Coordinates of C-alpha atoms in Angstrom, one line a residue:
Chain A
M1 CA 0.2 0.3 0.1
N2 CA 3.0 2.3 -0.4
K3 CA 2.5 5.2 -2.6
T4 CA 5.5 4.4 -4.3
R5 CA 7.7 1.3 -5.0
D6 CA 11.0 0.5 -6.6
I7 CA 11.8 -2.4 -8.8
S8 CA 14.9 -3.4 -10.6
V9 CA 14.9 -3.3 -14.2
I10 CA 17.7 -6.1 -14.9
G11 CA 18.2 -6.3 -18.3
G12 CA 16.7 -5.9 -22.2
T13 CA 16.9 -6.5 -25.6
G14 CA 16.5 -4.9 -28.8
D15 CA 16.6 -1.2 -28.2
F16 CA 16.9 -1.6 -24.5
F17 CA 20.1 -4.2 -25.3
M18 CA 21.9 -4.7 -21.7
A19 CA 19.8 -1.6 -20.0
R20 CA 19.8 -1.6 -16.3
G21 CA 18.0 0.6 -14.1
I22 CA 15.0 1.2 -11.7
A23 CA 11.4 1.4 -12.4
T24 CA 9.4 3.4 -9.8
I25 CA 5.8 2.0 -9.4
M26 CA 2.7 3.8 -8.4
T27 CA -0.9 2.8 -8.2
D28 CA -2.8 5.5 -10.1
S29 CA -6.2 4.0 -9.6
F30 CA -8.0 1.1 -9.0
E31 CA -11.8 -0.3 -8.3
G32 CA -11.8 -2.8 -5.7
D33 CA -9.8 -6.2 -7.0
V34 CA -11.6 -6.0 -10.4
Y35 CA -9.5 -3.3 -12.1
F36 CA -5.9 -1.2 -11.1
R37 CA -4.1 1.1 -13.3
L38 CA -0.3 1.7 -12.4
R39 CA 2.2 4.4 -13.3
V40 CA 5.7 3.5 -14.2
D41 CA 8.6 5.8 -14.3
I42 CA 11.6 4.2 -15.7
K43 CA 14.8 5.3 -15.1
L44 CA 17.7 3.3 -16.9
Y45 CA 21.4 3.8 -15.9
E46 CA 23.1 2.3 -18.9
C47 CA 25.4 -0.3 -18.4
C48 CA 28.9 0.5 -18.5
Y49 CA 29.6 4.0 -19.3
T50 CA 27.3 5.7 -16.8
H51 CA 28.5 5.5 -13.3
R52 CA 27.4 6.6 -10.0
A53 CA 30.1 7.0 -7.6
H54 CA 28.6 6.9 -3.8
A55 CA 32.0 6.7 -2.0
P56 CA 35.4 6.3 -2.8
C57 CA 36.4 2.7 -2.8
K58 CA 40.0 3.6 -1.2
E59 CA 41.1 7.0 0.6
M60 CA 44.5 7.7 1.5
V61 CA 46.3 10.7 2.5
F62 CA 50.1 11.5 2.0
F63 CA 52.7 14.3 1.8
F64 CA 55.4 14.9 -1.0
H65 CA 58.5 17.2 -0.2
D66 CA 59.9 19.2 -3.4
I67 CA 63.5 20.9 -3.4
V68 CA 64.4 22.6 -6.5
Y69 CA 67.9 22.7 -7.7
N70 CA 69.1 26.1 -7.4
G71 CA 72.8 26.0 -8.6
E72 CA 74.4 25.2 -5.1
N73 CA 72.1 22.9 -3.5
Y74 CA 72.6 19.4 -5.3
K75 CA 73.1 17.3 -2.5
N76 CA 69.7 18.3 -1.2
A77 CA 67.7 19.1 -3.9
T78 CA 65.2 16.5 -5.0
S79 CA 64.2 18.1 -8.5
A80 CA 65.7 19.9 -11.5
I81 CA 64.6 22.5 -13.9
V82 CA 65.4 20.5 -17.4
G83 CA 63.2 22.7 -19.8
A84 CA 62.7 26.6 -19.8
P85 CA 61.8 29.0 -22.5
D86 CA 64.3 31.1 -24.5
W87 CA 64.1 33.7 -21.8
G88 CA 64.7 31.4 -18.6
N89 CA 67.7 29.3 -17.6
R90 CA 67.9 26.3 -15.4
T91 CA 68.9 27.5 -11.8
I92 CA 66.2 30.2 -11.5
M93 CA 62.6 29.9 -12.5
S94 CA 61.7 32.3 -15.8
S95 CA 59.9 35.6 -15.0
P96 CA 56.8 36.0 -15.0
N97 CA 55.0 33.2 -13.4
N98 CA 57.6 30.4 -14.2
F99 CA 55.9 30.0 -17.5
G100 CA 57.5 27.3 -19.5
D101 CA 59.8 26.2 -16.9
M102 CA 59.9 22.3 -16.7
I103 CA 60.9 20.2 -13.5
V104 CA 61.8 16.5 -13.2
F105 CA 61.2 15.4 -9.8
D106 CA 62.4 12.4 -7.2
D107 CA 60.6 13.7 -4.0
P108 CA 60.2 11.7 -0.8
I109 CA 56.5 10.7 0.5
T110 CA 55.7 10.8 3.8
L111 CA 52.8 10.2 6.0
D112 CA 52.7 13.3 7.7
N113 CA 54.1 16.9 7.0
N114 CA 57.4 16.7 8.4
L115 CA 60.2 16.5 5.5
H116 CA 62.5 14.4 7.7
S117 CA 59.9 11.7 8.4
P118 CA 61.0 8.2 7.2
P119 CA 59.7 8.0 3.6
I120 CA 57.3 5.2 2.6
G121 CA 57.8 6.0 -1.1
R122 CA 58.6 8.1 -3.8
A123 CA 57.0 10.6 -5.6
Q124 CA 58.5 10.4 -9.7
G125 CA 57.7 12.5 -12.5
M126 CA 57.5 16.0 -13.7
Y127 CA 55.6 19.2 -13.7
F128 CA 55.9 22.3 -15.9
Y129 CA 54.2 25.6 -15.4
D130 CA 51.7 26.5 -18.3
Q131 CA 49.8 29.8 -17.3
K132 CA 51.2 33.4 -18.5
D133 CA 49.3 35.3 -15.8
T134 CA 49.6 33.6 -12.7
F135 CA 51.2 30.4 -11.3
S136 CA 49.6 27.3 -12.6
S137 CA 51.2 23.8 -13.5
W138 CA 50.6 20.5 -15.2
L139 CA 51.7 17.5 -13.6
G140 CA 52.5 13.8 -15.0
F141 CA 54.2 11.8 -12.2
S142 CA 54.0 8.3 -10.1
F143 CA 53.6 7.6 -6.7
V144 CA 55.9 4.6 -6.2
F145 CA 55.4 2.5 -2.9
N146 CA 57.5 -0.7 -1.8
N147 CA 56.9 -1.1 1.6
T148 CA 54.9 -3.5 3.9
D149 CA 51.4 -1.6 3.5
Y150 CA 51.5 -1.0 -0.1
K151 CA 53.5 -2.4 -3.1
G152 CA 52.8 -0.8 -6.6
S153 CA 52.2 2.7 -8.2
L154 CA 49.7 5.4 -8.7
N155 CA 49.7 7.2 -12.1
F156 CA 48.6 11.0 -12.1
A157 CA 48.1 13.6 -14.8
G158 CA 46.5 16.8 -14.9
H159 CA 45.9 20.5 -14.1
D160 CA 47.2 22.2 -10.8
P161 CA 46.3 25.6 -10.4
L162 CA 48.5 26.0 -7.4
M163 CA 47.3 29.3 -6.3
N164 CA 43.6 27.6 -5.5
K165 CA 43.4 26.0 -1.6
T166 CA 42.8 22.8 -3.1
R167 CA 42.5 21.4 -6.5
D168 CA 41.9 18.0 -8.1
I169 CA 44.0 16.0 -10.8
S170 CA 43.3 12.6 -12.1
V171 CA 44.6 8.8 -10.9
I172 CA 44.9 7.6 -14.5
G173 CA 45.6 4.4 -13.4
G174 CA 48.1 1.9 -11.2
T175 CA 50.1 -1.1 -10.7
G176 CA 50.7 -3.7 -8.3
D177 CA 48.2 -3.1 -5.1
F178 CA 47.1 -0.3 -7.4
F179 CA 46.2 -2.3 -10.3
M180 CA 44.0 -0.9 -13.0
T181 CA 42.6 1.9 -10.6
R182 CA 41.2 5.3 -11.0
G183 CA 40.0 8.4 -9.1
I184 CA 40.7 11.9 -8.1
A185 CA 43.9 13.6 -5.9
T186 CA 43.1 16.3 -4.2
L187 CA 45.8 18.8 -3.6
S188 CA 46.9 21.4 -1.4
T189 CA 49.8 23.4 -0.6
D190 CA 50.4 22.6 2.9
A191 CA 53.9 24.7 2.8
F192 CA 56.4 26.6 0.5
E193 CA 59.5 28.5 0.9
G194 CA 60.0 30.8 -2.4
S195 CA 60.8 29.1 -5.2
V196 CA 62.9 26.3 -3.1
Y197 CA 60.7 24.3 -1.2
F198 CA 57.1 23.0 -1.4
R199 CA 55.3 20.7 0.2
L200 CA 52.1 19.5 -1.2
R201 CA 49.2 17.2 0.7
V202 CA 47.7 14.6 -1.7
H203 CA 44.3 13.3 -0.7
V204 CA 43.9 10.3 -2.9
K205 CA 40.0 9.5 -3.7
L206 CA 39.9 6.1 -5.9
Y207 CA 36.7 5.3 -7.4
E208 CA 37.2 2.4 -9.7
C209 CA 39.4 -0.6 -7.6
W210 CA 40.3 -3.5 -9.3
K211 CA 41.5 -7.0 -8.2
L212 CA 43.3 -9.3 -10.5
L213 CA 41.9 -12.7 -9.3
Chain B
M1 CA 5.6 -17.3 -32.2
N2 CA 8.4 -15.3 -33.1
K3 CA 11.2 -17.2 -35.0
T4 CA 14.0 -15.9 -32.5
R5 CA 13.0 -14.2 -29.4
D6 CA 16.0 -12.5 -26.6
I7 CA 15.8 -13.1 -23.2
S8 CA 18.3 -12.0 -20.9
V9 CA 20.9 -13.1 -18.9
I10 CA 21.2 -11.7 -15.6
G11 CA 23.7 -13.0 -13.5
G12 CA 25.7 -16.5 -13.0
T13 CA 27.7 -18.2 -10.6
G14 CA 30.6 -20.4 -10.4
D15 CA 32.3 -20.2 -13.6
F16 CA 29.7 -17.8 -14.8
F17 CA 30.2 -15.6 -11.7
M18 CA 28.6 -12.1 -12.4
A19 CA 27.8 -12.8 -16.2
R20 CA 25.3 -10.8 -17.9
G21 CA 24.3 -10.9 -21.6
I22 CA 21.4 -12.1 -23.8
A23 CA 20.4 -15.4 -25.1
T24 CA 18.7 -15.7 -28.3
I25 CA 15.6 -18.4 -28.0
M26 CA 14.5 -20.5 -31.3
T27 CA 11.6 -23.1 -31.3
D28 CA 13.9 -25.9 -32.8
S29 CA 10.7 -28.4 -33.3
F30 CA 7.6 -29.3 -31.5
E31 CA 5.1 -31.6 -31.6
G32 CA 1.5 -30.3 -30.5
D33 CA 1.6 -29.5 -27.1
V34 CA 3.3 -32.5 -26.1
Y35 CA 6.8 -32.0 -26.8
F36 CA 9.1 -29.1 -27.9
R37 CA 12.9 -28.4 -28.1
L38 CA 14.2 -24.7 -28.0
R39 CA 17.6 -23.8 -29.3
V40 CA 19.5 -21.4 -27.1
D41 CA 22.3 -19.2 -28.3
I42 CA 24.1 -17.5 -25.3
K43 CA 26.0 -14.3 -25.9
L44 CA 28.1 -13.1 -22.3
Y45 CA 29.1 -9.7 -22.3
E46 CA 30.9 -10.0 -19.2
C47 CA 30.5 -7.2 -16.7
C48 CA 33.1 -4.9 -16.2
Y49 CA 35.8 -5.3 -18.8
T50 CA 34.4 -5.5 -22.0
H51 CA 32.1 -2.5 -22.9
R52 CA 30.1 -1.5 -26.0
A53 CA 29.1 1.8 -26.5
H54 CA 26.3 2.9 -28.5
A55 CA 26.6 6.5 -28.3
P56 CA 28.5 8.9 -26.1
C57 CA 27.3 10.1 -23.0
K58 CA 28.4 13.7 -23.6
E59 CA 29.5 15.1 -26.8
M60 CA 31.1 18.9 -27.2
V61 CA 32.9 21.0 -29.9
F62 CA 35.5 23.6 -29.1
F63 CA 38.4 25.4 -31.0
F64 CA 41.8 26.6 -29.6
H65 CA 44.4 28.8 -30.6
D66 CA 48.2 28.2 -30.4
I67 CA 50.9 31.3 -31.0
V68 CA 54.1 30.0 -30.8
Y69 CA 56.9 32.4 -29.1
N70 CA 58.9 33.1 -31.8
G71 CA 61.6 35.8 -30.3
E72 CA 59.6 39.0 -31.2
N73 CA 56.1 37.9 -30.3
Y74 CA 55.9 37.8 -26.7
K75 CA 52.7 39.9 -25.9
N76 CA 50.7 37.7 -28.1
A77 CA 52.4 34.6 -28.0
T78 CA 50.6 31.5 -26.3
S79 CA 53.2 29.3 -26.0
A80 CA 56.7 28.9 -26.2
I81 CA 59.2 26.2 -27.1
V82 CA 60.7 25.1 -23.6
G83 CA 63.0 22.0 -24.9
A84 CA 64.7 21.1 -28.1
P85 CA 67.2 18.7 -29.6
D86 CA 71.0 19.5 -29.8
W87 CA 70.5 20.8 -33.5
G88 CA 67.5 23.1 -32.6
N89 CA 67.0 26.4 -30.4
R90 CA 64.1 27.8 -28.7
T91 CA 62.8 30.7 -31.1
I92 CA 62.8 28.6 -34.5
M93 CA 61.6 25.0 -35.1
S94 CA 64.2 22.5 -35.5
S95 CA 64.5 21.1 -39.0
P96 CA 63.3 18.7 -40.3
N97 CA 59.7 18.2 -39.0
N98 CA 60.1 19.6 -35.8
F99 CA 61.5 16.5 -34.3
G100 CA 61.9 16.8 -30.8
D101 CA 60.9 20.5 -30.2
M102 CA 58.9 20.4 -26.7
I103 CA 56.0 23.1 -26.5
V104 CA 54.3 24.4 -23.2
F105 CA 50.9 26.1 -24.3
D106 CA 48.7 28.4 -22.5
D107 CA 45.8 28.9 -25.6
P108 CA 42.3 30.2 -25.3
I109 CA 39.2 27.9 -26.0
T110 CA 36.5 29.5 -28.1
L111 CA 33.2 28.2 -29.2
D112 CA 33.6 29.1 -32.3
N113 CA 36.8 29.3 -34.9
N114 CA 37.4 33.3 -34.1
L115 CA 40.5 34.0 -32.0
H116 CA 39.4 37.0 -30.6
S117 CA 35.8 35.5 -29.5
P118 CA 35.3 35.7 -25.8
P119 CA 37.4 32.5 -24.4
I120 CA 35.5 30.0 -22.3
G121 CA 38.5 28.4 -21.0
R122 CA 42.2 27.7 -21.1
A123 CA 43.9 24.6 -23.2
Q124 CA 47.0 24.3 -21.2
G125 CA 49.7 21.8 -21.1
M126 CA 52.2 21.0 -23.6
Y127 CA 53.1 19.0 -26.9
F128 CA 56.0 17.9 -28.5
Y129 CA 57.2 16.4 -32.4
D130 CA 58.0 13.2 -32.1
Q131 CA 58.5 11.9 -35.7
K132 CA 61.4 12.2 -37.9
D133 CA 60.0 11.9 -41.3
T134 CA 56.9 13.7 -41.0
F135 CA 55.1 16.4 -39.0
S136 CA 53.6 14.4 -36.0
S137 CA 53.1 15.0 -32.2
W138 CA 52.4 14.2 -28.9
L139 CA 49.8 15.8 -26.8
G140 CA 49.4 15.8 -22.6
F141 CA 47.2 18.8 -21.6
S142 CA 43.8 20.1 -20.0
F143 CA 40.9 22.0 -20.9
V144 CA 40.2 24.3 -17.9
F145 CA 36.7 25.9 -17.6
N146 CA 35.6 27.9 -15.1
N147 CA 32.0 29.7 -16.4
T148 CA 28.4 29.1 -16.1
D149 CA 28.2 26.2 -18.5
Y150 CA 31.0 24.0 -17.2
K151 CA 33.5 24.0 -14.1
G152 CA 36.1 21.4 -13.8
S153 CA 39.1 20.0 -16.3
L154 CA 39.1 17.4 -18.9
N155 CA 42.6 15.7 -19.1
F156 CA 43.8 14.6 -22.7
A157 CA 46.7 12.4 -23.6
G158 CA 47.9 10.6 -27.0
H159 CA 49.2 10.6 -30.5
D160 CA 48.5 13.6 -32.7
P161 CA 49.4 12.7 -36.5
L162 CA 48.9 16.5 -37.5
M163 CA 49.1 15.8 -41.3
N164 CA 45.7 13.7 -41.0
K165 CA 42.7 15.5 -41.8
T166 CA 41.7 14.0 -38.2
R167 CA 42.9 12.0 -35.3
D168 CA 42.0 11.0 -32.2
I169 CA 43.4 11.3 -28.7
S170 CA 42.3 9.9 -25.3
V171 CA 40.5 11.5 -22.6
I172 CA 42.1 10.2 -19.8
G173 CA 40.0 11.5 -16.7
G174 CA 38.2 14.7 -15.4
T175 CA 37.3 16.5 -12.6
G176 CA 34.5 19.0 -11.5
D177 CA 31.8 18.5 -13.9
F178 CA 33.6 16.0 -15.4
F179 CA 34.6 13.9 -12.6
M180 CA 36.2 10.4 -13.6
T181 CA 35.5 10.9 -17.3
R182 CA 36.9 9.0 -20.1
G183 CA 36.7 9.2 -24.0
I184 CA 37.9 10.1 -27.3
A185 CA 38.4 13.6 -28.7
T186 CA 38.6 14.1 -32.3
L187 CA 41.0 16.8 -33.6
S188 CA 41.5 18.7 -36.7
T189 CA 43.4 21.6 -37.8
D190 CA 41.0 24.1 -38.6
A191 CA 44.0 26.5 -39.8
F192 CA 47.4 27.1 -39.5
E193 CA 49.9 30.1 -40.6
G194 CA 53.7 28.6 -40.9
S195 CA 55.0 27.5 -37.3
V196 CA 53.0 30.6 -36.1
Y197 CA 49.7 29.9 -35.5
F198 CA 47.8 27.1 -35.7
R199 CA 43.8 26.2 -34.8
L200 CA 42.5 23.0 -33.7
R201 CA 39.0 21.8 -33.8
V202 CA 38.7 19.4 -31.0
H203 CA 35.2 17.3 -30.8
V204 CA 35.1 15.6 -27.5
K205 CA 33.0 12.5 -27.3
L206 CA 32.9 11.1 -23.6
Y207 CA 32.0 7.5 -23.4
E208 CA 32.2 6.8 -19.7
C209 CA 30.2 9.8 -18.0
W210 CA 30.3 9.6 -13.8
K211 CA 28.4 11.5 -11.3
L212 CA 29.4 11.9 -7.7
L213 CA 26.3 11.7 -5.4
Chain C
M1 CA 20.5 -31.4 -1.0
N2 CA 24.2 -29.6 -1.8
K3 CA 25.7 -27.9 1.4
T4 CA 25.7 -24.4 0.0
R5 CA 24.6 -23.1 -3.4
D6 CA 24.8 -19.8 -5.0
I7 CA 22.4 -17.3 -6.3
S8 CA 22.7 -14.0 -8.2
V9 CA 21.8 -10.9 -6.4
I10 CA 20.5 -9.2 -9.3
G11 CA 19.5 -5.4 -8.6
G12 CA 18.4 -3.5 -5.6
T13 CA 16.6 -0.4 -4.5
G14 CA 17.0 2.5 -1.3
D15 CA 20.4 1.7 0.1
F16 CA 21.0 -1.2 -2.3
F17 CA 20.2 0.7 -5.8
M18 CA 21.8 -1.1 -8.6
A19 CA 23.7 -3.4 -6.1
R20 CA 24.7 -6.8 -7.5
G21 CA 26.4 -9.8 -6.4
I22 CA 26.4 -13.5 -4.9
A23 CA 24.3 -14.8 -2.4
T24 CA 25.7 -18.2 -1.0
I25 CA 22.4 -20.2 0.5
M26 CA 23.1 -22.9 3.1
T27 CA 20.3 -24.9 5.0
D28 CA 20.7 -24.0 8.5
S29 CA 18.3 -26.6 9.7
F30 CA 15.1 -27.9 8.9
E31 CA 12.3 -30.2 10.2
G32 CA 10.6 -32.7 8.1
D33 CA 8.7 -30.6 5.7
V34 CA 7.4 -28.2 8.1
Y35 CA 10.2 -26.0 8.8
F36 CA 13.5 -24.9 7.5
R37 CA 15.6 -22.2 8.5
L38 CA 18.3 -20.7 6.0
R39 CA 21.3 -19.0 6.2
V40 CA 21.8 -16.4 3.5
D41 CA 25.6 -15.0 2.8
I42 CA 25.5 -11.9 0.6
K43 CA 28.3 -10.5 -1.1
L44 CA 27.9 -7.4 -3.3
Y45 CA 30.1 -6.6 -5.8
E46 CA 29.1 -2.8 -6.3
C47 CA 28.4 -2.0 -10.0
C48 CA 30.6 0.5 -11.5
Y49 CA 33.7 1.0 -9.4
T50 CA 34.8 -2.6 -7.8
H51 CA 35.9 -4.6 -10.8
R52 CA 37.0 -8.3 -10.7
A53 CA 39.6 -9.2 -13.5
H54 CA 39.9 -12.7 -14.5
A55 CA 42.1 -12.5 -17.5
P56 CA 43.0 -10.0 -20.0
C57 CA 40.5 -9.4 -22.7
K58 CA 43.3 -8.8 -25.1
E59 CA 47.1 -9.8 -24.9
M60 CA 50.2 -8.9 -27.4
V61 CA 53.9 -8.7 -27.5
F62 CA 56.0 -6.3 -29.0
F63 CA 59.5 -5.2 -28.8
F64 CA 60.7 -1.8 -29.7
H65 CA 63.9 -0.3 -30.0
D66 CA 65.4 3.1 -29.1
I67 CA 69.0 4.4 -30.2
V68 CA 69.9 7.8 -29.0
Y69 CA 71.4 10.6 -30.5
N70 CA 75.0 11.2 -29.6
G71 CA 76.1 14.0 -31.6
E72 CA 77.4 11.3 -34.4
N73 CA 74.8 9.1 -35.3
Y74 CA 71.7 11.3 -36.8
K75 CA 71.0 9.1 -39.4
N76 CA 70.6 5.9 -37.1
A77 CA 69.0 7.8 -34.4
T78 CA 65.6 7.1 -33.3
S79 CA 65.5 9.4 -30.2
A80 CA 67.3 12.4 -28.9
I81 CA 67.8 14.2 -25.6
V82 CA 65.5 17.5 -25.6
G83 CA 65.7 18.3 -21.8
A84 CA 68.5 18.4 -19.3
P85 CA 69.5 19.6 -15.7
D86 CA 72.0 22.5 -15.8
W87 CA 74.7 19.9 -15.4
G88 CA 74.0 18.1 -18.3
N89 CA 73.6 18.6 -22.2
R90 CA 71.9 17.1 -25.3
T91 CA 74.3 14.5 -26.8
I92 CA 75.6 12.6 -23.6
M93 CA 73.4 11.5 -20.7
S94 CA 74.1 13.3 -17.2
S95 CA 75.7 11.9 -14.5
P96 CA 74.6 10.4 -12.2
N97 CA 72.1 8.2 -13.3
N98 CA 71.0 10.5 -16.4
F99 CA 68.5 12.1 -13.7
G100 CA 66.8 14.9 -15.4
D101 CA 67.6 14.0 -19.0
M102 CA 64.3 14.0 -21.2
I103 CA 64.1 12.2 -24.4
V104 CA 61.9 12.0 -27.3
F105 CA 61.5 8.9 -29.4
D106 CA 60.5 7.8 -32.4
D107 CA 61.4 3.9 -32.3
P108 CA 60.2 1.1 -34.7
I109 CA 58.1 -1.6 -33.3
T110 CA 58.8 -5.3 -34.2
L111 CA 57.2 -8.7 -33.5
D112 CA 60.4 -10.2 -32.5
N113 CA 63.9 -8.9 -31.0
N114 CA 65.2 -8.2 -34.5
L115 CA 65.9 -4.5 -35.2
H116 CA 66.0 -5.0 -38.3
S117 CA 62.6 -6.8 -38.9
P118 CA 59.8 -5.1 -40.8
P119 CA 58.4 -2.3 -38.3
I120 CA 54.9 -3.0 -38.0
G121 CA 54.2 0.4 -36.0
R122 CA 56.0 3.3 -34.1
A123 CA 56.3 3.7 -30.7
Q124 CA 56.5 7.5 -30.2
G125 CA 56.2 9.7 -26.9
M126 CA 59.0 10.9 -24.5
Y127 CA 60.7 9.3 -21.1
F128 CA 62.8 11.3 -18.6
Y129 CA 64.9 10.0 -15.9
D130 CA 63.6 10.7 -12.5
Q131 CA 65.6 8.9 -9.9
K132 CA 69.0 10.6 -8.4
D133 CA 70.4 7.5 -6.9
T134 CA 69.7 4.9 -9.4
F135 CA 68.6 4.4 -13.2
S136 CA 64.7 5.0 -13.3
S137 CA 62.0 6.5 -15.8
W138 CA 58.8 7.8 -16.6
L139 CA 57.3 7.2 -19.6
G140 CA 54.4 8.9 -21.9
F141 CA 53.8 7.4 -25.0
S142 CA 51.9 5.9 -28.0
F143 CA 52.2 2.8 -30.2
V144 CA 50.8 3.9 -33.6
F145 CA 49.8 0.9 -35.9
N146 CA 48.4 1.1 -39.4
N147 CA 48.7 -2.2 -40.8
T148 CA 46.7 -4.8 -42.2
D149 CA 46.4 -6.3 -38.4
Y150 CA 45.8 -3.4 -36.3
K151 CA 44.7 0.1 -37.0
G152 CA 44.9 2.9 -34.2
S153 CA 46.9 3.6 -31.2
L154 CA 47.4 2.6 -27.4
N155 CA 48.8 5.2 -25.0
F156 CA 50.7 4.5 -22.3
A157 CA 51.6 6.2 -19.2
G158 CA 53.9 5.5 -16.2
H159 CA 56.8 4.7 -13.8
D160 CA 59.7 2.5 -15.2
P161 CA 61.9 1.2 -12.8
L162 CA 64.4 0.1 -15.5
M163 CA 66.9 -2.0 -13.2
N164 CA 64.3 -4.5 -12.4
K165 CA 63.8 -7.3 -14.5
T166 CA 60.1 -6.3 -14.9
R167 CA 58.2 -3.5 -14.0
D168 CA 54.4 -2.5 -15.1
I169 CA 53.2 0.9 -16.5
S170 CA 49.4 1.5 -17.3
V171 CA 47.8 2.0 -20.4
I172 CA 45.5 4.7 -20.1
G173 CA 43.8 4.5 -23.5
G174 CA 43.5 4.0 -27.1
T175 CA 42.1 4.5 -30.4
G176 CA 40.6 3.0 -33.5
D177 CA 41.0 -0.8 -32.9
F178 CA 42.0 -0.1 -29.4
F179 CA 39.4 2.5 -28.7
M180 CA 38.9 3.4 -24.9
T181 CA 40.9 0.5 -23.6
R182 CA 42.8 0.3 -20.6
G183 CA 45.2 -2.4 -19.2
I184 CA 48.8 -2.8 -17.9
A185 CA 52.0 -3.2 -19.9
T186 CA 54.8 -5.4 -18.3
L187 CA 58.0 -3.9 -19.6
S188 CA 61.6 -5.7 -19.9
T189 CA 64.7 -4.6 -21.0
D190 CA 65.7 -7.3 -23.8
A191 CA 69.1 -6.0 -24.6
F192 CA 71.1 -2.8 -24.2
E193 CA 74.5 -1.0 -25.3
G194 CA 75.4 1.5 -23.2
S195 CA 73.4 4.5 -23.6
V196 CA 73.1 4.2 -27.4
Y197 CA 70.5 1.4 -27.6
F198 CA 68.3 -0.4 -25.7
R199 CA 65.6 -2.7 -26.8
L200 CA 62.1 -3.3 -24.8
R201 CA 60.1 -6.3 -24.9
V202 CA 56.3 -5.0 -24.0
H203 CA 53.7 -7.5 -22.8
V204 CA 50.3 -5.3 -23.4
K205 CA 47.8 -6.9 -21.4
L206 CA 44.2 -5.0 -21.9
Y207 CA 41.7 -5.3 -19.1
E208 CA 39.1 -2.9 -20.2
C209 CA 38.2 -3.5 -24.1
W210 CA 35.3 -1.4 -25.9
K211 CA 33.5 -2.0 -29.0
L212 CA 31.9 1.0 -30.6
L213 CA 29.1 -0.2 -32.1

């Protein structure tokens, strides 16, 4: 005697090939046991290319630490400028807004915001500054883990408008424990000191998890 | 009394774990109401790693405009050579075929093919020329939107054989309105003037759309 | 009379929206035909973001061959250093561990390990060395096919710790015959001669295959 009730649409054929969804049924009118009329609202969430994410299948928070080579800090540096526009060089960020500078990095990952905490992996890859009128960058890199908790890698790519408090990039794949995964990483700048040091907080939210049987 | 009819395969166990598909049934023979024999052709489209795309879940067309820095056009330039082979430099494309030149760009996106139309976003990222015997490139970039229609980013990667009339690259992820999306972008060169200006038409076809609830 | 038997969970509503999975049923007790009690263990493999891969939907093995430009081998070279740290240059790998060197490549793909076999496609893209204390790199590239067997491209990205016997990178998308595909590529160094020549064996395992209808 509910006003509406949901039943499953479990498959279809022809024009409704492989469709799945929900049908909401309402009794529109009835006359005793003799006659009734139902209203059926069908909502199809088509198999395989429209997905609804309720919550991540896995969440993790990490920090990584970048110290750019400036001509004098080779021993401590974890990254180096390897490309620059014609008006730039490879020991000082180009002006304005570092536009065109490309940096390769080999940064420690820690579980807290302390550069000197034992690293649990490496963030390895590149970023470059790609906006003329403000600081903004593009990232292509991996988190590489080989410890008791995680073995494998997460691969990232995306736009990082670093003046925003938080920004999202894509998790485009993974290997080992992170086989075939996809998701979003929310970045925030936890600290920075000029162009020499910055620390990013990375909140990894995986929405597509795979298990290799 | 149809010759064939389709029913759904809605699930399975054991060797058919989670299988879904279509069974096509044919009445092979029958004798009155007493006996009949059915032929059943089962086609399983296994859950989760074989997908059939009928049509994009979202389609959009954009243009973006690239003006490469040539040593004299800093104000108008939207991109700059930041890497080049030993025989190249950062103000003229290297010869032959620009091979090895790497460009970082910050290009306006417009809805029509007019460079001076109000930009609705930025195409930011990089490309490099990666074929010795013809013009061909590889792209890694984002479309960045922050307007009334779209908020978020689309991330792209792939091979762009730019002498072809059309070519496809991958949409590898997205954020905001384009959370977790995947698809294909069909590129075509809408115009070019030497190595200084080119305009790409980008037909984005998303086949995997997600909604974060 | 089986101890346990599996039935399908084919859909759900409300809190179980779109759920699918397996229910394992056990007869817990019964008294003749009058009473029985079932134990039902329900395992939901939630639609769309938890996937179980049994086997690749497609597997292929290729080799590709890289000859780095060293200042004297332009004709034979298939790749060139286009970026380097301040302490490096573009004809010799930087020391130590090539850190920061970025290479653009246009390499032949063969079906066997012979550099002189007829190429069946090109591996085009870039890699850079991103570890200070050992040889390790990051790859962003495509396999480009245009032959009778395959037409289209596969796009790759990921971390390549090349001192390991095997290592996995991500297949992040594809076009043409490889429309929308995802998977893993297992790399192994099949041969190398100093920094001038290396040959990679690539075992492509696709776990997500798509068909455009």
